[in-house]
mmCIF file of C-alpha atoms in Angstrom:
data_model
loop_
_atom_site.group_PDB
_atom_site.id
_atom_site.type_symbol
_atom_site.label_atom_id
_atom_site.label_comp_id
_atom_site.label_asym_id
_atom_site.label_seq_id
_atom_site.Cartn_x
_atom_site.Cartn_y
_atom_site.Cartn_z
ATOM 1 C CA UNK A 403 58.902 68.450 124.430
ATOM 2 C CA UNK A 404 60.655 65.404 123.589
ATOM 3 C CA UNK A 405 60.096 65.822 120.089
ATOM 4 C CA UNK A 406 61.172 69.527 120.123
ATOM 5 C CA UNK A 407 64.673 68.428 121.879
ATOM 6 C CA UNK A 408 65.365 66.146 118.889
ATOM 7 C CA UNK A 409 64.366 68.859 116.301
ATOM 8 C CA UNK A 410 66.330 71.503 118.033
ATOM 9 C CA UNK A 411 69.363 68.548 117.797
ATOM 10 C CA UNK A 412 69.030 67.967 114.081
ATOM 11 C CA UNK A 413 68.801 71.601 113.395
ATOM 12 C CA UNK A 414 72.212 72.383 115.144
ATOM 13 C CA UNK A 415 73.612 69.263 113.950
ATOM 14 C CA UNK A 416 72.501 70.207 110.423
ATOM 15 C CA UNK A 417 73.701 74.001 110.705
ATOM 16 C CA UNK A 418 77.547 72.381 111.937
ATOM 17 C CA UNK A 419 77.563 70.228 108.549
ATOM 18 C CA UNK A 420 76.658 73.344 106.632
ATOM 19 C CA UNK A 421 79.277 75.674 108.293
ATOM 20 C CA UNK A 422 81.843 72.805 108.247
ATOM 21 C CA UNK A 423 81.650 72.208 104.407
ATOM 22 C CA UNK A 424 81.088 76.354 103.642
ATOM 23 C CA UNK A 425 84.982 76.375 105.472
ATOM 24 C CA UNK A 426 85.870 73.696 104.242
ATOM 25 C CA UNK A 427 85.322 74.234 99.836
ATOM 26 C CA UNK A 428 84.973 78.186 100.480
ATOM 27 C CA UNK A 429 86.707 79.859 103.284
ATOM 28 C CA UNK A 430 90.034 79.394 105.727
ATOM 29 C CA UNK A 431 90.572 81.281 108.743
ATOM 30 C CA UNK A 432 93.855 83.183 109.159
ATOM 31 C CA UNK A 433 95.768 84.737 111.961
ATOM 32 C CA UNK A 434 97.879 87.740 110.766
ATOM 33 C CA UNK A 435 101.550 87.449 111.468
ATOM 34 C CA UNK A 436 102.598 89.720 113.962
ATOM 35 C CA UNK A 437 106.049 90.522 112.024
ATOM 36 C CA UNK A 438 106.452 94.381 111.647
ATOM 37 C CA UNK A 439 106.829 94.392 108.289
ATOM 38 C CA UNK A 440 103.120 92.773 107.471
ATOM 39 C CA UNK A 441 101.538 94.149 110.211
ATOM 40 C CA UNK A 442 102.535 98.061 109.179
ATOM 41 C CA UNK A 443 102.003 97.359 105.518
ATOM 42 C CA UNK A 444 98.527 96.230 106.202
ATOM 43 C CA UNK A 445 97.619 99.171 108.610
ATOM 44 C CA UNK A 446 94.883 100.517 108.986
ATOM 45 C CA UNK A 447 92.545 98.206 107.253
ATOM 46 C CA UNK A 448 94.609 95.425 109.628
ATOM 47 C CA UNK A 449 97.133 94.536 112.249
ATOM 48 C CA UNK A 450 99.123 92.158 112.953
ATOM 49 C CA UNK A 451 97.090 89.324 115.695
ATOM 50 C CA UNK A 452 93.741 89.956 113.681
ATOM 51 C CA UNK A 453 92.197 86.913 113.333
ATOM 52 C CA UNK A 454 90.548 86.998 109.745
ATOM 53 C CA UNK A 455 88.331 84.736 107.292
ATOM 54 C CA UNK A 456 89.951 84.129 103.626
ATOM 55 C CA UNK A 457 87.117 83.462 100.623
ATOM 56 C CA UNK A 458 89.074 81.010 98.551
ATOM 57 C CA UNK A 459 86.476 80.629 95.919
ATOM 58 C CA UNK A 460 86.005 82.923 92.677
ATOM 59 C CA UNK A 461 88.983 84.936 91.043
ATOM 60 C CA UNK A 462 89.792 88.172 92.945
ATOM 61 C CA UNK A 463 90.086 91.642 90.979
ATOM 62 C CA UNK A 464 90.564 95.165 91.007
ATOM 63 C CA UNK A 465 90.274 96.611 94.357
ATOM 64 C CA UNK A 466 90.250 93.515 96.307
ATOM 65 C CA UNK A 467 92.617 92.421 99.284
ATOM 66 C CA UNK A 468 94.499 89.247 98.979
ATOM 67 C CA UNK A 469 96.579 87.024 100.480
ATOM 68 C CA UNK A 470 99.397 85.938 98.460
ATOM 69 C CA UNK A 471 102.626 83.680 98.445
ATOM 70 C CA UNK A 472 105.923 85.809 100.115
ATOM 71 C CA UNK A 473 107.795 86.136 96.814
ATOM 72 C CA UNK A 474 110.679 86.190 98.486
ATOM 73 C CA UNK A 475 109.941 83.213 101.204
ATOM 74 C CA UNK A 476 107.481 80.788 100.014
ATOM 75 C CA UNK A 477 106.663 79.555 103.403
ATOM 76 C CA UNK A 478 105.300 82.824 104.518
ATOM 77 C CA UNK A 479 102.726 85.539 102.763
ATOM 78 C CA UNK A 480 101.986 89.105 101.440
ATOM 79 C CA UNK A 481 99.365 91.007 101.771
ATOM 80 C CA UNK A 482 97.811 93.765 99.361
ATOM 81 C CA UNK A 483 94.996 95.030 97.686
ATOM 82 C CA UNK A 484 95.243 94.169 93.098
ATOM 83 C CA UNK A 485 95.642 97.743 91.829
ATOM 84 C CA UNK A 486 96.924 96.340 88.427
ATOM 85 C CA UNK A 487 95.756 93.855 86.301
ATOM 86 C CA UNK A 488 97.727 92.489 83.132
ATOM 87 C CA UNK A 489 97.945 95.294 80.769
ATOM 88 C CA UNK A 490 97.824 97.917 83.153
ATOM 89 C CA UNK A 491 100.007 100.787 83.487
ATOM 90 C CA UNK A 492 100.958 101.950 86.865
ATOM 91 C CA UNK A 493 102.192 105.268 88.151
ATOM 92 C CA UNK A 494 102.691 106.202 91.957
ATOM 93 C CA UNK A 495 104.666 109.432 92.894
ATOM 94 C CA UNK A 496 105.034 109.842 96.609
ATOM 95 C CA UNK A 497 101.501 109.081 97.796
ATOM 96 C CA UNK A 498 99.518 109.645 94.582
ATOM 97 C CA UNK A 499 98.194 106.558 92.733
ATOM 98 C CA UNK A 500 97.243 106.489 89.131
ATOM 99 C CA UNK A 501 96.158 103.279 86.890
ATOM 100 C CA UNK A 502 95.594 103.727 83.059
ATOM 101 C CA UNK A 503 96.087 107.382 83.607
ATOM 102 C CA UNK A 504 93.264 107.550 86.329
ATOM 103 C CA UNK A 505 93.810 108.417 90.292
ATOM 104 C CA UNK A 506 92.495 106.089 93.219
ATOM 105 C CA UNK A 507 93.740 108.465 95.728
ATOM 106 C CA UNK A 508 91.309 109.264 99.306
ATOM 107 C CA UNK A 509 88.008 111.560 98.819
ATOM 108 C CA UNK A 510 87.171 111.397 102.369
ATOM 109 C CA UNK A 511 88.495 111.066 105.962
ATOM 110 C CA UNK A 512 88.215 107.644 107.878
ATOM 111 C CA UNK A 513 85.642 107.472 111.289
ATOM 112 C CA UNK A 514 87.380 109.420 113.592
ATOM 113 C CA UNK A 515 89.432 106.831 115.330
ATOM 114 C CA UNK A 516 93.271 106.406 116.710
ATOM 115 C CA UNK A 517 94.753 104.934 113.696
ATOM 116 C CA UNK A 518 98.401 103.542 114.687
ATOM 117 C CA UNK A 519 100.941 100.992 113.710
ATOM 118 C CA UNK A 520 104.835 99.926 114.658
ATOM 119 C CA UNK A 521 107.664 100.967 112.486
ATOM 120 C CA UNK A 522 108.910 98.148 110.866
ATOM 121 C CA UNK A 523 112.976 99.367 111.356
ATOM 122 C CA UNK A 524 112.650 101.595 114.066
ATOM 123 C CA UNK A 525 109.913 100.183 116.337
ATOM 124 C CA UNK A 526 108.534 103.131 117.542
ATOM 125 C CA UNK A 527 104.919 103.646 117.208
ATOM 126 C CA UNK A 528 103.400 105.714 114.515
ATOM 127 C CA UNK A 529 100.166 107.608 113.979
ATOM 128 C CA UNK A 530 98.567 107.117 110.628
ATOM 129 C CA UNK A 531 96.004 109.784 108.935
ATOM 130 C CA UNK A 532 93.530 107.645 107.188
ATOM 131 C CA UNK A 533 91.483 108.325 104.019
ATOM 132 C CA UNK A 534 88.736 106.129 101.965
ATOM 133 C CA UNK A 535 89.857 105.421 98.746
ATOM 134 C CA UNK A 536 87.247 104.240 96.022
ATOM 135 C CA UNK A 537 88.331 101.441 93.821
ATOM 136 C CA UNK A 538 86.890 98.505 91.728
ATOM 137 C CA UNK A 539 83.226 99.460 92.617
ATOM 138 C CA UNK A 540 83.654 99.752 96.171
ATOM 139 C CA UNK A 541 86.063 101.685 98.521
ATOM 140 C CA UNK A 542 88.550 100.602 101.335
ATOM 141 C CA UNK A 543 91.196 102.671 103.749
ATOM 142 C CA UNK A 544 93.954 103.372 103.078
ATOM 143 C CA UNK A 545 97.022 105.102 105.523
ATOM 144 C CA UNK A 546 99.920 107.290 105.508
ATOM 145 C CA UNK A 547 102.146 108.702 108.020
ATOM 146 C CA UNK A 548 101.800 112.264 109.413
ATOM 147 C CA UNK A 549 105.341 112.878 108.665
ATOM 148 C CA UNK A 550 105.732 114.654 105.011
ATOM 149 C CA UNK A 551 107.759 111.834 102.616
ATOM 150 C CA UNK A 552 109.876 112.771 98.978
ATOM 151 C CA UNK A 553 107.839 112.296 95.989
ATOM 152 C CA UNK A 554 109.976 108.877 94.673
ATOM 153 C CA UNK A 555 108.239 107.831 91.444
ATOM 154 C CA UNK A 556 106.985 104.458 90.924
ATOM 155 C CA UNK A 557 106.480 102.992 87.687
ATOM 156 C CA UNK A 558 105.828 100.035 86.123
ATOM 157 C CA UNK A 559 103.391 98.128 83.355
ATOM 158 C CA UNK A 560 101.567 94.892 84.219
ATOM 159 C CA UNK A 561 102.674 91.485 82.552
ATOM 160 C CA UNK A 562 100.864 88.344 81.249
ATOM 161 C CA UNK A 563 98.833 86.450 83.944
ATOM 162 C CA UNK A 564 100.742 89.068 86.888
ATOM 163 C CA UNK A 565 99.160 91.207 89.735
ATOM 164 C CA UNK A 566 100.030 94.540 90.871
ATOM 165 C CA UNK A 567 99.864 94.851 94.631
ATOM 166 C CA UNK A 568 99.286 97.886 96.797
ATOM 167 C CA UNK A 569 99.868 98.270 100.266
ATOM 168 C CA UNK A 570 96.969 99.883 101.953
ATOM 169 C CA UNK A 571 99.341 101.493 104.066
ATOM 170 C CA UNK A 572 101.000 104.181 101.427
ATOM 171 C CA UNK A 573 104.194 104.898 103.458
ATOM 172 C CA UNK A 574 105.071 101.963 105.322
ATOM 173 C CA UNK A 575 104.604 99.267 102.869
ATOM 174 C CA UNK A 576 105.726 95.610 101.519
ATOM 175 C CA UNK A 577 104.407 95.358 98.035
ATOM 176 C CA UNK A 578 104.890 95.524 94.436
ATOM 177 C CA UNK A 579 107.037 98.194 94.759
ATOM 178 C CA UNK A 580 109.255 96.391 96.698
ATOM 179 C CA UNK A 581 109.090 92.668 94.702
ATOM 180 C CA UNK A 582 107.596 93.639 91.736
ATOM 181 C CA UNK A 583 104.472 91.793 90.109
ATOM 182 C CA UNK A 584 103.531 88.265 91.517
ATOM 183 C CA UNK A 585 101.428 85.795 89.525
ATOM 184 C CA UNK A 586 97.833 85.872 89.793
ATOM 185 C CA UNK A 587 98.013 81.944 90.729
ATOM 186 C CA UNK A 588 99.077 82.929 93.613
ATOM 187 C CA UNK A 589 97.025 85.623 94.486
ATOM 188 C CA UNK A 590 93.484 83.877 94.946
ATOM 189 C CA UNK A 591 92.574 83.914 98.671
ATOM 190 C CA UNK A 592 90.556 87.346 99.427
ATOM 191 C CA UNK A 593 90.147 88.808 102.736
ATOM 192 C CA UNK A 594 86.930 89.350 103.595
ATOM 193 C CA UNK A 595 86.095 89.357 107.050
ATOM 194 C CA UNK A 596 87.813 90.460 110.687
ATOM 195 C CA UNK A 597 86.322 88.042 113.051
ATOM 196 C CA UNK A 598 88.454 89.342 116.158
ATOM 197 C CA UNK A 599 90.925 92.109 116.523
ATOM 198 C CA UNK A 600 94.304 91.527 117.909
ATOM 199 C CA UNK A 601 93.013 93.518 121.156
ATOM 200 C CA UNK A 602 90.510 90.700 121.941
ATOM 201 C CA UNK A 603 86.482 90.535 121.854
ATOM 202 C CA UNK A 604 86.771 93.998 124.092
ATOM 203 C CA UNK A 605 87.381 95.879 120.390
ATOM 204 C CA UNK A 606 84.325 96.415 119.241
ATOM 205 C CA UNK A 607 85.619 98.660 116.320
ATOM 206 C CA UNK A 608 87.359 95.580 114.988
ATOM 207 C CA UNK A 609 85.417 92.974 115.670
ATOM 208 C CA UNK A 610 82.771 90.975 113.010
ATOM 209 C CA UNK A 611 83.902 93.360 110.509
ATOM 210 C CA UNK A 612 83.608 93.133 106.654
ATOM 211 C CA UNK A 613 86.712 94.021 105.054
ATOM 212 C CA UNK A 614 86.325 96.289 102.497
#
């Protein structure tokens, strides 16, 4: 019994090293800022109070949600999924995405769930209609308001070593559109995981959750 007690010991001990250096050379934990602005732009893939793991390892592409350097405030950070990669040409008008000529717009509803966020100017609170979007090989959600919006066109062409970023939240959103291309440099933590919802452990729907 004795002997088991120690093994059991090691074995723990041995799985804290392992977690400790995984966090430590490939993953950081984030909390997402509850500021309006983020926490809208990020809906409904996110919200603001989500507690979320960051894979800082690899180079993140097409499709993927990063974590990225406020252009515009250094101290603070963006959030977006790369829709354009150097050389790319980029056209939105209203809530219709093309790349290179090709549309990434929703082929599906979400799961049947209350998707909601905050107005960043006004406060109030907003329902979102959500739709899955494929992209880069894989597919993630992406959100729009259920009020009808003027079809402003968007264009713009990918520079040298830049990234294009996309809000996944169509209509209420802080992204490239707003301050232009950033530099892939600064664009290399992913988010991957949703470890607790701002609502607590009691949300199941958002807890342990891959982030697509």
């Amino acid at each position: 019994m004795q002997k088991f007690g120690k093994a059991l010991g090691y074995t723990v001990l041995a799985l804290v090293v392992v977690f400790g250096l995984l966090r430590v050379l490939l993953f950081k934990t984030w909390t997402v800022p509850t500021t309006l602005r983020l926490s809208a732009s990020v809906a409904p893939t996110l919200d603001g109070g989500d507690f979320v793991v960051l894979l800082t390892r690899g180079t993140p592409g097409f499709g993927d949600l990063v974590r990225c350097k406020d252009p515009e405030d250094p101290t603070q950070y963006v959030v977006g999924r790369i829709v354009g990669v150097e050389g790319d040409k980029i056209e939105i008008t209203g809530r219709n995405v093309e790349i290179n000529g090709k549309r990434y717009n929703p082929v599906q509803a979400c799961p049947p769930r209350d998707y909601k966020t905050l107005h960043p100017n006004t406060e109030a609170e907003v329902e979102l209609e959500c739709g899955v979007v494929e992209m880069g090989g894989g597919w993630h959600y992406r959100g729009q308001t259920k009020s009808r919006t003027s079809p402003l066109i968007f264009k713009a062409e990918v520079g040298e070593g830049m990234v294009f970023l996309l809000s996944d939240n169509i209509d209420l959103y802080d992204d490239s559109r707003e301050f232009g291309t950033l530099e892939r440099a600064s664009c290399k933590e992913r988010v991957v995981f949703r470890f607790v919802g701002k609502n607590g452990w009691g949300d199941e729907d958002a807890r342990m959750r891959v982030i697509h």
